[in-house]
Coordinates of C-alpha atoms in Angstrom, one line a residue:
M285 CA 17.4 25.8 12.1
N286 CA 20.9 27.4 12.4
P287 CA 20.8 30.6 10.4
A288 CA 24.2 29.7 8.9
T289 CA 22.7 26.8 7.1
L290 CA 20.6 29.1 5.0
R291 CA 23.5 30.4 3.0
P292 CA 23.5 27.6 0.5
V293 CA 19.8 28.4 -0.2
L294 CA 20.5 32.0 -0.8
D295 CA 23.5 31.2 -3.0
A296 CA 21.8 28.6 -5.0
P297 CA 20.1 29.3 -8.4
A298 CA 17.0 31.0 -6.9
P299 CA 14.3 28.3 -6.8
I300 CA 11.9 30.6 -5.0
A301 CA 10.9 33.9 -6.6
L302 CA 10.7 37.0 -4.4
A303 CA 8.0 38.7 -6.4
D304 CA 5.3 38.1 -3.9
L305 CA 7.2 39.5 -0.9
K306 CA 6.1 43.2 -0.6
K307 CA 7.5 45.8 1.7
G308 CA 6.7 45.3 5.4
I309 CA 6.7 42.3 7.6
L310 CA 4.7 39.4 6.2
V311 CA 5.8 36.7 8.6
P312 CA 3.5 36.2 11.6
R313 CA 4.8 38.4 14.4
P314 CA 5.6 35.7 17.0
D315 CA 7.6 33.7 14.4
F316 CA 9.4 36.8 13.1
E317 CA 10.3 37.9 16.6
A318 CA 11.8 34.5 17.3
W319 CA 13.7 34.8 14.0
L320 CA 15.1 38.1 15.0
Q321 CA 16.1 36.7 18.4
S322 CA 18.0 33.9 16.7
W323 CA 20.1 36.5 14.9
N324 CA 20.3 38.7 18.0
W325 CA 18.6 41.5 16.0
T326 CA 15.9 44.0 16.7
Y327 CA 13.1 45.8 14.9
H328 CA 14.9 49.1 15.5
Q329 CA 17.8 47.9 13.4
L330 CA 15.5 46.8 10.6
A331 CA 13.8 50.3 10.7
R332 CA 17.2 51.9 10.2
G333 CA 17.7 49.6 7.2
E334 CA 20.3 47.5 9.0
L335 CA 20.3 43.7 8.2
P336 CA 22.4 40.8 9.5
L337 CA 25.5 40.1 7.5
G338 CA 24.8 38.4 4.2
F339 CA 21.3 39.7 3.6
E340 CA 20.7 42.5 1.1
S341 CA 17.0 43.3 1.6
L342 CA 14.1 42.8 4.1
D343 CA 12.5 40.6 1.5
E344 CA 15.5 38.3 1.5
F345 CA 15.6 38.3 5.3
Q346 CA 11.9 37.3 5.5
L347 CA 12.4 34.6 2.8
A348 CA 15.1 33.1 5.0
C349 CA 12.7 33.1 7.9
L350 CA 10.1 31.3 5.8
C351 CA 12.6 28.8 4.5
A352 CA 13.8 28.0 8.0
D353 CA 10.4 26.7 9.2
P354 CA 8.4 24.1 7.2
V355 CA 5.1 25.3 8.7
L356 CA 5.7 28.9 7.5
W357 CA 7.1 27.8 4.2
A358 CA 4.1 25.6 3.4
A359 CA 1.7 28.4 4.3
A360 CA 3.6 30.8 2.0
F361 CA 4.1 28.7 -1.0
L362 CA 1.6 25.8 -1.0
R363 CA -2.1 25.7 -1.3
D364 CA -4.7 23.5 0.5
P365 CA -5.6 20.7 -2.0
D366 CA -9.2 20.8 -1.0
D367 CA -9.4 24.6 -1.3
P368 CA -6.6 26.0 -3.6
E369 CA -7.6 29.6 -2.7
T370 CA -6.4 29.1 0.9
P371 CA -2.8 28.6 2.2
Y372 CA -1.6 25.2 3.2
A373 CA -2.1 24.7 6.9
F374 CA -1.2 22.0 9.3
W375 CA -3.4 20.9 12.2
G376 CA -1.9 21.7 15.6
Y377 CA -0.8 18.1 16.3
Q378 CA 1.2 18.0 13.0
Q379 CA 3.4 21.1 13.6
E380 CA 5.8 19.5 16.1
S381 CA 6.3 16.5 13.9
I382 CA 7.1 18.3 10.7
R383 CA 9.5 20.6 12.5
Y384 CA 11.4 17.7 14.2
P385 CA 14.7 17.2 12.4
G386 CA 15.6 13.7 13.6
N387 CA 14.4 10.2 13.0
T388 CA 10.7 9.7 13.5
I389 CA 8.1 6.9 13.4
H390 CA 4.4 7.6 13.1
E391 CA 2.0 5.2 14.6
C392 CA -1.2 6.7 13.6
G393 CA -4.8 6.2 12.6
A394 CA -5.8 6.2 9.0
E395 CA -6.2 9.4 7.0
V396 CA -4.9 11.7 9.8
G397 CA -2.4 13.7 7.7
K398 CA 0.6 11.4 7.2
T399 CA 0.8 11.9 3.4
R400 CA 0.3 15.7 3.9
E401 CA 3.3 15.8 6.1
I402 CA 5.4 13.8 3.6
L403 CA 4.5 16.1 0.8
V404 CA 5.4 19.3 2.6
Y405 CA 8.6 17.8 4.0
L406 CA 9.8 16.8 0.5
L407 CA 8.9 20.1 -1.2
W408 CA 10.3 22.1 1.7
K409 CA 13.6 20.3 1.5
A410 CA 13.7 20.5 -2.3
F411 CA 13.4 24.3 -2.2
T412 CA 15.6 25.0 0.8
Q413 CA 18.4 22.4 0.9
Y414 CA 21.0 22.9 -1.9
R415 CA 22.0 19.6 -3.6
G416 CA 20.2 17.4 -1.1
S417 CA 18.5 14.1 -1.8
A418 CA 15.7 11.9 -0.5
L419 CA 14.4 8.4 -1.0
V420 CA 10.7 7.8 -0.7
G421 CA 9.7 4.1 -0.3
A422 CA 6.6 2.1 0.2
P423 CA 5.6 -1.6 -0.2
Q424 CA 3.9 -1.0 -3.5
F425 CA 4.0 1.7 -6.2
V426 CA 0.3 2.5 -5.7
H427 CA 1.3 3.8 -2.2
L428 CA 3.8 6.2 -3.8
M429 CA 1.5 7.5 -6.5
E430 CA -0.6 9.5 -4.0
I431 CA 2.6 11.4 -2.9
V432 CA 3.7 11.9 -6.5
D433 CA 0.3 13.1 -7.6
S434 CA 0.2 15.5 -4.6
I435 CA 3.6 17.0 -5.4
E436 CA 2.5 17.6 -9.1
E437 CA -0.7 19.2 -7.9
Q438 CA 1.2 21.6 -5.6
L439 CA 3.6 22.5 -8.5
D440 CA 0.5 23.3 -10.7
F441 CA -0.8 25.6 -8.0
N442 CA 2.4 27.7 -7.9
P443 CA 4.1 28.4 -11.2
D444 CA 7.2 29.7 -9.4
L445 CA 7.7 26.3 -7.9
K446 CA 6.8 24.4 -11.1
S447 CA 9.4 26.3 -13.1
S448 CA 12.1 24.9 -10.8
L449 CA 11.3 21.3 -11.5
R450 CA 14.1 20.5 -13.9
E451 CA 13.4 16.8 -14.5
H452 CA 10.6 14.3 -13.7
R453 CA 11.6 10.9 -14.9
K454 CA 8.9 8.2 -14.7
H455 CA 10.7 5.1 -15.9
P456 CA 11.7 2.7 -14.5
H457 CA 10.9 4.6 -11.3
H458 CA 9.7 8.1 -10.6
S459 CA 12.4 10.7 -9.7
M460 CA 12.3 14.4 -9.5
K461 CA 15.2 16.9 -9.8
F462 CA 14.9 20.6 -8.9
A463 CA 16.8 23.7 -9.7
S464 CA 18.4 23.6 -6.2
G465 CA 20.0 20.3 -7.2
F466 CA 17.7 18.4 -4.8
K467 CA 16.7 15.0 -6.1
I468 CA 13.8 12.8 -4.9
D469 CA 13.7 9.1 -5.8
F470 CA 10.4 7.2 -5.4
R471 CA 10.9 3.4 -5.2
P472 CA 8.5 0.6 -4.5
A473 CA 10.0 -1.8 -2.0
G474 CA 8.5 -4.9 -3.7
F475 CA 9.0 -8.1 -1.8
D476 CA 12.7 -7.7 -0.7
G477 CA 13.7 -4.0 -1.1
T478 CA 15.7 -4.7 -4.2
A479 CA 14.6 -1.4 -5.8
F480 CA 16.3 0.5 -2.9
R481 CA 19.7 -0.8 -4.0
G482 CA 22.0 1.7 -5.6
V483 CA 20.1 4.7 -4.0
H484 CA 22.2 6.7 -1.5
V485 CA 20.7 9.9 -0.2
R486 CA 22.0 12.6 2.1
T487 CA 18.8 14.3 3.4
A488 CA 16.0 11.8 4.2
C489 CA 14.8 8.2 3.8
I490 CA 11.0 8.2 4.0
M491 CA 8.9 5.0 4.0
D492 CA 5.1 5.0 4.0
E493 CA 2.8 2.1 5.0
I494 CA 5.5 0.4 7.0
P495 CA 3.2 -2.2 8.6
K496 CA 2.6 -3.6 5.1
A497 CA 6.3 -4.2 4.6
K498 CA 6.5 -7.7 6.1
N499 CA 9.9 -8.8 4.8
P500 CA 12.7 -7.6 7.1
D501 CA 15.0 -7.5 4.1
I502 CA 13.1 -4.5 2.9
F503 CA 14.3 -2.5 5.8
K504 CA 17.9 -3.7 5.6
E505 CA 18.0 -2.2 2.1
F506 CA 16.2 0.9 3.3
W507 CA 18.7 1.6 6.1
R508 CA 21.6 1.1 3.7
A509 CA 20.3 3.9 1.4
G510 CA 20.8 6.6 4.0
K511 CA 24.2 8.3 4.2
P512 CA 25.6 9.5 7.6
G513 CA 23.4 12.4 8.8
C514 CA 20.4 11.3 6.8
A515 CA 17.0 11.4 8.7
F516 CA 14.7 8.4 8.6
K517 CA 11.0 9.1 8.6
L518 CA 8.6 6.2 8.9
Y519 CA 4.8 6.3 8.6
G520 CA 2.0 3.7 9.0
T521 CA -1.2 2.6 10.5
P522 CA -0.9 -0.5 12.8
D523 CA -2.5 -3.7 11.5
G524 CA -2.3 -5.8 14.7
D525 CA 0.5 -8.0 13.3
R526 CA 3.1 -8.1 16.1
S527 CA 5.6 -10.2 14.1
C528 CA 6.3 -7.4 11.5
E529 CA 9.2 -5.0 11.5
A530 CA 7.0 -2.0 12.0
Y531 CA 5.9 -3.3 15.4
R532 CA 9.5 -4.0 16.4
L533 CA 10.5 -0.4 15.4
S534 CA 7.6 0.9 17.4
Q535 CA 8.7 -1.0 20.5
K536 CA 12.2 0.4 19.9
A537 CA 10.9 4.0 19.9
D538 CA 9.2 3.3 23.2
G539 CA 12.4 2.0 24.7
K540 CA 11.0 -1.5 25.1
L541 CA 13.4 -3.3 22.8
E542 CA 16.8 -4.7 23.8
E543 CA 19.6 -3.8 21.3
D544 CA 20.8 -6.6 19.1
D545 CA 24.3 -6.6 17.5
D546 CA 22.7 -7.7 14.2
D547 CA 20.1 -5.0 14.3
F548 CA 20.6 -2.5 11.5
T549 CA 19.0 0.2 13.7
R550 CA 21.1 -0.4 16.8
N551 CA 22.7 3.1 16.4
L552 CA 19.5 4.8 15.5
S553 CA 17.0 6.3 17.9
F554 CA 13.4 7.2 16.9
R555 CA 10.9 9.7 18.2
K556 CA 7.4 8.4 18.0
F557 CA 4.4 10.5 17.0
K558 CA 1.0 9.0 17.6
W559 CA -2.0 10.6 15.9
S560 CA -5.5 9.3 16.3
K561 CA -8.6 10.6 14.5
T562 CA -9.8 12.0 17.8
L563 CA -7.1 14.8 17.4
M564 CA -8.7 16.0 14.2
P565 CA -10.9 19.1 14.1
S566 CA -14.5 19.1 13.1
P567 CA -15.9 17.9 10.7
F568 CA -13.2 15.2 10.5
W569 CA -13.9 14.2 14.1
S570 CA -17.2 14.8 15.8
P571 CA -19.8 12.8 17.8
E572 CA -21.4 11.9 14.5
R573 CA -18.1 10.7 13.0
R574 CA -17.4 8.6 16.1
R575 CA -20.7 6.9 15.8
F576 CA -20.0 6.3 12.1
Y577 CA -16.7 4.5 12.8
I578 CA -18.2 2.5 15.6
D579 CA -20.9 1.2 13.2
Q580 CA -18.3 0.7 10.4
Y581 CA -15.8 -1.3 12.5
G582 CA -18.3 -3.0 14.9
G583 CA -17.5 -1.2 18.2
E584 CA -14.7 0.8 19.8
D585 CA -13.0 -2.4 21.0
S586 CA -12.8 -3.9 17.6
P587 CA -9.4 -4.2 15.9
G588 CA -10.6 -2.0 13.0
Y589 CA -11.5 0.8 15.3
Q590 CA -8.4 0.5 17.5
Q591 CA -6.1 0.5 14.5
N592 CA -7.7 2.9 11.9
V593 CA -9.3 5.3 14.3
L594 CA -7.0 5.3 17.4
G595 CA -3.7 4.2 15.8
N596 CA -3.3 1.3 18.3
W597 CA -2.1 -2.2 17.4
G598 CA -5.4 -3.6 18.7
D599 CA -5.8 -7.3 19.6
P600 CA -2.7 -9.3 18.8
E601 CA -2.9 -10.7 15.2
N602 CA -0.7 -13.1 13.3
S603 CA 0.1 -13.3 9.6
V604 CA -1.7 -16.2 8.0
F605 CA 1.2 -16.5 5.5
P606 CA 4.3 -15.3 7.3
W607 CA 6.9 -13.8 4.9
H608 CA 9.7 -16.2 5.8
Q609 CA 7.5 -19.1 4.7
F610 CA 5.5 -17.5 1.9
S611 CA 8.6 -16.1 0.2
R612 CA 9.8 -19.7 -0.6
L613 CA 6.7 -20.1 -2.7
L614 CA 7.6 -17.3 -5.1
K615 CA 8.8 -18.8 -8.4
D616 CA 9.7 -17.7 -11.9
L617 CA 6.5 -18.6 -13.7
P618 CA 6.9 -17.5 -17.3
A619 CA 3.4 -18.5 -18.4
Y620 CA 1.7 -16.5 -15.6
R621 CA -0.3 -13.4 -16.8
V622 CA -2.7 -11.0 -15.1
L623 CA -5.5 -9.1 -16.6
K624 CA -7.1 -6.1 -14.8
V625 CA -10.4 -4.6 -16.0
L626 CA -11.9 -1.4 -14.7
V627 CA -15.3 -0.2 -16.0
D628 CA -16.0 3.5 -15.5
D629 CA -19.7 4.0 -16.2
S630 CA -19.5 7.7 -15.6
Q631 CA -17.1 8.1 -18.5
G632 CA -18.4 5.2 -20.6
E633 CA -14.9 3.8 -20.7
V634 CA -13.1 0.5 -19.8
T635 CA -9.4 0.4 -18.7
L636 CA -7.6 -2.8 -19.6
F637 CA -4.2 -3.7 -18.1
A638 CA -2.2 -6.9 -18.6
A639 CA 1.2 -7.8 -17.4
E640 CA 3.6 -10.7 -16.7
Y641 CA 6.5 -10.8 -14.2
R642 CA 10.0 -12.2 -14.5
P643 CA 13.1 -12.0 -12.3
G644 CA 15.0 -8.8 -12.5
P645 CA 18.7 -8.4 -13.3
P646 CA 21.2 -9.0 -10.5
G647 CA 22.1 -6.0 -8.2
E648 CA 25.5 -4.5 -7.6
D649 CA 26.2 -7.2 -5.1
G650 CA 25.4 -10.0 -7.6
Q651 CA 22.2 -11.0 -5.8
R652 CA 18.9 -11.7 -7.6
G653 CA 17.3 -8.4 -8.5
G654 CA 13.7 -8.9 -7.5
Y655 CA 11.1 -8.9 -10.2
E656 CA 10.4 -6.9 -13.4
E657 CA 6.9 -6.1 -14.6
S658 CA 6.5 -6.5 -18.3
I659 CA 3.3 -4.6 -19.4
I660 CA 1.6 -6.4 -22.2
F661 CA -1.0 -3.7 -22.8
D662 CA -2.4 -0.7 -20.9
R663 CA -5.3 0.9 -22.8
R664 CA -8.7 2.4 -22.7
L665 CA -11.7 1.8 -24.9
P666 CA -15.4 2.7 -25.0
K667 CA -17.7 0.4 -23.1
S668 CA -19.5 -0.3 -26.4
R669 CA -16.4 -2.0 -27.7
F670 CA -15.5 -4.0 -24.6
D671 CA -15.6 -7.8 -25.1
I672 CA -14.4 -9.6 -22.0
R673 CA -14.5 -12.9 -23.7
A674 CA -12.3 -11.8 -26.6
E675 CA -9.8 -10.1 -24.3
I676 CA -9.3 -13.2 -22.2
K677 CA -8.9 -15.5 -25.1
S678 CA -6.4 -13.3 -26.8
L679 CA -4.2 -13.0 -23.6
F680 CA -4.2 -16.4 -22.0
S681 CA -3.2 -19.8 -23.3
G682 CA -3.4 -23.2 -21.6
E683 CA -1.7 -26.5 -21.9
S684 CA -2.6 -30.1 -21.1
G685 CA -3.1 -30.8 -17.4
L686 CA -5.4 -30.8 -14.5
W687 CA -6.9 -27.4 -14.1
F688 CA -8.9 -25.7 -11.4
G689 CA -10.3 -22.2 -11.1
G690 CA -11.5 -20.1 -8.1
A691 CA -13.5 -16.9 -8.1
D692 CA -14.4 -14.4 -5.3
L693 CA -17.1 -12.4 -7.1
G694 CA -18.1 -8.8 -6.4
F695 CA -20.2 -6.0 -7.9
S696 CA -19.6 -2.4 -8.7
Q697 CA -16.3 -1.3 -7.2
D698 CA -16.1 -4.3 -5.0
P699 CA -13.4 -6.3 -7.0
T700 CA -13.8 -9.7 -8.5
E701 CA -10.7 -11.9 -8.4
I702 CA -10.4 -15.1 -10.5
L703 CA -7.4 -17.5 -10.2
V704 CA -6.5 -20.4 -12.4
K705 CA -4.1 -23.1 -11.1
L706 CA -2.4 -26.1 -12.7
V707 CA -2.2 -29.1 -10.4
F708 CA 0.5 -31.7 -10.9
G709 CA 1.0 -34.2 -8.2
K710 CA 0.7 -32.3 -4.9
V711 CA 1.8 -29.0 -6.3
H712 CA -0.6 -26.2 -7.1
R713 CA 0.9 -23.7 -9.6
T714 CA -0.7 -20.3 -10.1
F715 CA -1.1 -19.8 -13.9
A716 CA -3.5 -16.9 -14.5
R717 CA -5.3 -14.1 -12.7
V718 CA -8.2 -11.8 -13.7
Q719 CA -9.3 -8.8 -11.6
L720 CA -12.6 -7.1 -12.5
K721 CA -14.1 -3.9 -11.2
G722 CA -17.4 -2.4 -12.2
V723 CA -18.2 -5.5 -14.3
S724 CA -21.8 -6.9 -14.5
Y725 CA -22.8 -10.4 -13.3
D726 CA -23.3 -11.4 -17.0
Q727 CA -19.8 -10.3 -17.9
Q728 CA -18.3 -12.1 -14.8
A729 CA -20.0 -15.2 -16.1
E730 CA -18.5 -14.6 -19.5
A731 CA -15.1 -14.2 -18.0
I732 CA -15.3 -17.5 -16.1
D733 CA -16.6 -19.3 -19.2
A734 CA -13.8 -17.8 -21.4
L735 CA -11.1 -18.9 -19.0
D736 CA -12.8 -22.3 -19.0
D737 CA -12.6 -22.4 -22.8
V738 CA -8.9 -21.5 -22.7
F739 CA -7.7 -23.9 -20.0
D740 CA -10.3 -26.8 -20.2
G741 CA -10.4 -26.8 -23.9
G742 CA -14.0 -28.1 -24.1
K743 CA -13.2 -31.3 -22.2
S744 CA -15.6 -30.3 -19.3
E745 CA -13.1 -31.5 -16.7
M746 CA -12.0 -28.3 -15.1
G747 CA -13.3 -27.7 -11.6
W748 CA -14.5 -24.3 -10.4
G749 CA -14.9 -23.0 -6.9
I750 CA -17.0 -19.9 -6.2
D751 CA -17.5 -17.8 -3.1
F752 CA -21.3 -18.3 -2.7
G753 CA -22.2 -14.8 -1.5
N754 CA -24.7 -12.6 -3.2
A755 CA -22.6 -12.0 -6.3
G756 CA -21.4 -15.6 -6.4
S757 CA -24.9 -17.1 -6.2
A758 CA -26.0 -14.8 -9.0
V759 CA -23.1 -15.7 -11.3
C760 CA -23.5 -19.4 -10.4
H761 CA -27.2 -19.2 -11.4
I762 CA -26.3 -17.7 -14.8
L763 CA -23.6 -20.3 -15.6
Q764 CA -25.8 -23.3 -14.5
N765 CA -29.1 -22.2 -16.0
Q766 CA -28.8 -19.9 -19.0
D767 CA -29.0 -21.5 -22.4
L768 CA -25.8 -19.8 -23.4
Y769 CA -23.8 -22.2 -21.2
A770 CA -25.9 -25.3 -21.8
G771 CA -23.7 -28.3 -22.6
K772 CA -20.7 -26.9 -20.6
G773 CA -21.6 -29.0 -17.5
F774 CA -21.2 -26.2 -15.0
E775 CA -24.0 -27.7 -12.9
D776 CA -21.5 -30.5 -12.1
R777 CA -18.1 -28.7 -12.3
L778 CA -18.9 -25.4 -10.6
S779 CA -19.2 -25.6 -6.8
G780 CA -20.3 -22.8 -4.4
Y781 CA -18.9 -22.5 -0.9
Q782 CA -19.9 -20.2 2.0
F783 CA -17.1 -19.2 4.2
G784 CA -19.4 -18.8 7.2
A785 CA -20.9 -22.3 6.8
T786 CA -19.8 -25.2 8.9
Y787 CA -17.8 -28.1 7.3
E788 CA -16.3 -31.2 8.6
A789 CA -12.5 -30.7 8.7
V790 CA -10.5 -32.8 6.2
N791 CA -6.9 -33.1 5.3
E792 CA -5.5 -32.8 1.7
E793 CA -6.5 -36.4 1.0
G794 CA -10.1 -35.7 2.0
D795 CA -9.9 -37.8 5.2
I796 CA -12.0 -36.4 8.0
I797 CA -10.1 -35.0 11.0
L798 CA -11.3 -36.0 14.4
D799 CA -11.5 -33.7 17.4
P800 CA -8.9 -35.1 19.8
N801 CA -11.1 -34.3 22.8
T802 CA -14.4 -35.8 21.6
Q803 CA -13.2 -38.1 18.8
K804 CA -16.0 -36.7 16.7
P805 CA -15.4 -35.0 13.3
L806 CA -13.9 -31.6 13.8
K807 CA -16.1 -28.8 12.6
L808 CA -14.6 -25.7 11.0
T809 CA -16.0 -22.7 9.0
G810 CA -15.4 -22.8 5.3
K811 CA -12.8 -20.0 5.6
E812 CA -10.9 -21.8 8.4
L813 CA -10.9 -25.1 6.5
A814 CA -9.7 -23.5 3.3
T815 CA -7.0 -21.5 5.1
D816 CA -5.7 -24.6 7.0
L817 CA -5.4 -26.5 3.7
L818 CA -3.5 -23.6 2.1
V819 CA -1.2 -23.1 5.2
T820 CA -0.4 -26.9 5.2
K821 CA 0.6 -26.8 1.6
M822 CA 2.6 -23.6 2.2
Q823 CA 4.6 -25.3 4.9
R824 CA 5.2 -28.3 2.6
Q825 CA 6.2 -25.9 -0.2
E826 CA 3.6 -27.4 -2.5
L827 CA 2.2 -24.0 -3.7
E828 CA 3.8 -21.9 -6.5
Y829 CA 3.0 -18.2 -6.9
P830 CA 4.4 -15.7 -9.4
Q831 CA 6.2 -12.5 -8.3
D832 CA 3.0 -10.5 -8.9
P833 CA 3.3 -7.5 -6.6
D834 CA -0.4 -7.8 -5.4
I835 CA 0.2 -11.4 -4.4
M836 CA 3.4 -10.5 -2.5
L837 CA 1.6 -7.7 -0.7
Y838 CA -1.8 -9.3 0.1
Y839 CA -0.7 -12.7 1.3
P840 CA 1.9 -11.8 4.0
N841 CA -0.4 -8.9 5.1
H842 CA -3.4 -11.2 5.6
T843 CA -3.8 -11.6 9.4
Y844 CA -6.1 -13.4 11.9
R845 CA -6.9 -13.3 15.5
E846 CA -8.6 -15.8 17.8
G847 CA -12.3 -15.2 18.3
T848 CA -14.6 -16.8 20.9
R849 CA -15.8 -19.4 18.5
H850 CA -13.5 -19.4 15.5
R851 CA -10.6 -17.5 14.0
I852 CA -11.4 -14.0 12.6
F853 CA -9.5 -13.1 9.5
K854 CA -8.7 -9.6 8.2
K855 CA -11.3 -8.5 5.7
E856 CA -9.3 -5.8 3.8
D857 CA -7.5 -6.9 0.6
D858 CA -8.7 -10.5 0.9
H859 CA -10.5 -11.0 -2.4
L860 CA -7.5 -12.6 -4.1
I861 CA -6.9 -14.9 -1.2
D862 CA -10.6 -15.8 -1.0
A863 CA -10.4 -16.8 -4.7
D864 CA -7.5 -19.1 -3.7
R865 CA -9.5 -20.5 -0.8
V866 CA -12.5 -21.5 -2.9
L867 CA -10.2 -23.0 -5.6
T868 CA -8.5 -25.1 -2.9
L869 CA -11.8 -26.2 -1.5
R870 CA -12.9 -27.3 -5.0
I871 CA -9.8 -29.4 -5.3
I872 CA -10.1 -31.1 -1.9
L873 CA -13.9 -31.3 -1.7
P874 CA -15.2 -32.6 -5.0
G875 CA -18.9 -32.3 -5.7
D876 CA -21.1 -29.2 -6.0
G877 CA -20.3 -28.0 -2.5
T878 CA -23.8 -26.6 -2.1
E879 CA -25.1 -29.4 0.1
D880 CA -23.4 -27.8 3.1
L881 CA -24.4 -24.2 2.3
F882 CA -27.5 -24.1 4.6
A883 CA -26.5 -26.6 7.2

């Protein structure tokens, strides 16, 4: 850093106290000698009490040295989140990156320190750059909360830093303003980057989880937010989808991309940093950890290992629901509501969250303003007072029509997702969603039965599709055999499907599709068949989804690759889509579905 740039810091309302700087040289010797050299100064001059122009004490001169280097600054003023008694330290491979002042893109494995770097960079700038500003974006708000929480944690560790936080606004989006005048805006990109509009920053535009941002419009809004001289910092773990903007930017950083006149980044250059888990010290990387990840991902050549461990793009993958097609399915669905339930056995509590989504107000350019989340309730209650049936019946309401439900069931922290759709003509409209975590099989059965009461209204006409795994088979058994549900007709209306089982391929009308080579019925796995049916309806725009941020995140990020026998679909964040799959199979394949389970 040019020493002259430190004057605004020293002239600003002192955000960093000097109380902990004692007499003597506290800065590591090699760093302090480099600092002296940058000023053309010597130890002998310091010993005589001489200081460069503008400095009044050795403490102040050292403070300037610490502020000029984010690595030194973090060690001086931050604490390791895992051990607050020790200074914050970077691993060796991180130091070059945090010190690089220009545009960067990080193509890294999972959990190798990306968030740690973002945290330090933001706090370092907030306390050393007078009246600067930064935008921190990510596809969804949940990705931002880890950064926000980490900043709050560090401020709690150091009262001198915390006293300089002048404002922390949390609605409608998080923003922080410090005594130095530095402001940080945290904005979820949503499905088109609308939340970035109106934000214009001087210091840095940072985006985390960039491979999950499938819509190129997100990046267009992101680039616009940076004023001249602003640094762009991009972070993410590859997901194998070579159609996304993150892959294009990675290729650009490697010099493998021809410039396009319409490219918003044509005047930007990026330096790539590639961190794999193999760079991490023990115990984060060791022979034991390597074997653990090989077992977890199914081998070193598997996409999961290549992406999450090595930070490679892995085998080419494609989005099942490409954004340019899926975005046309997003509608204003006023009746849609979502209920999320999290049972915490350790605390004996249940968290309940319900919301609906509507179009947001137009932006400054008059264009549609994305979506707005309207929270219906967000509360906690003791487990003893939790009644899933009552919660569902008080939140949802149906109407006359042809209804279908689909459920991908889990246990413990493996989430359960339940979807309800209204079918009119060839159109499938998403009407309700329930997400359950830590909920028992009996309560999952109650949830399905309560939804059936709301939407079927006792007519015993609503069809249900269930993912017939361990949890699904258990819940199916409860609904079809317990006396509590006798007379509901679930033995005829509720069908189980196994995604790994083989089915004869059919079109939407149920007609069998013949293999063009053999003229025999084409065989597909249940997951392939359900996916093909959904993709066909997507291309015909016969599906309608709400602007639920989870839906907008999970569907375009759902990828597949070609295996030796069949397509292999991404397993992460697929519960909601699997619920949609079994719902679709139940519409197209009437009957109980179980006759094919063990074929």
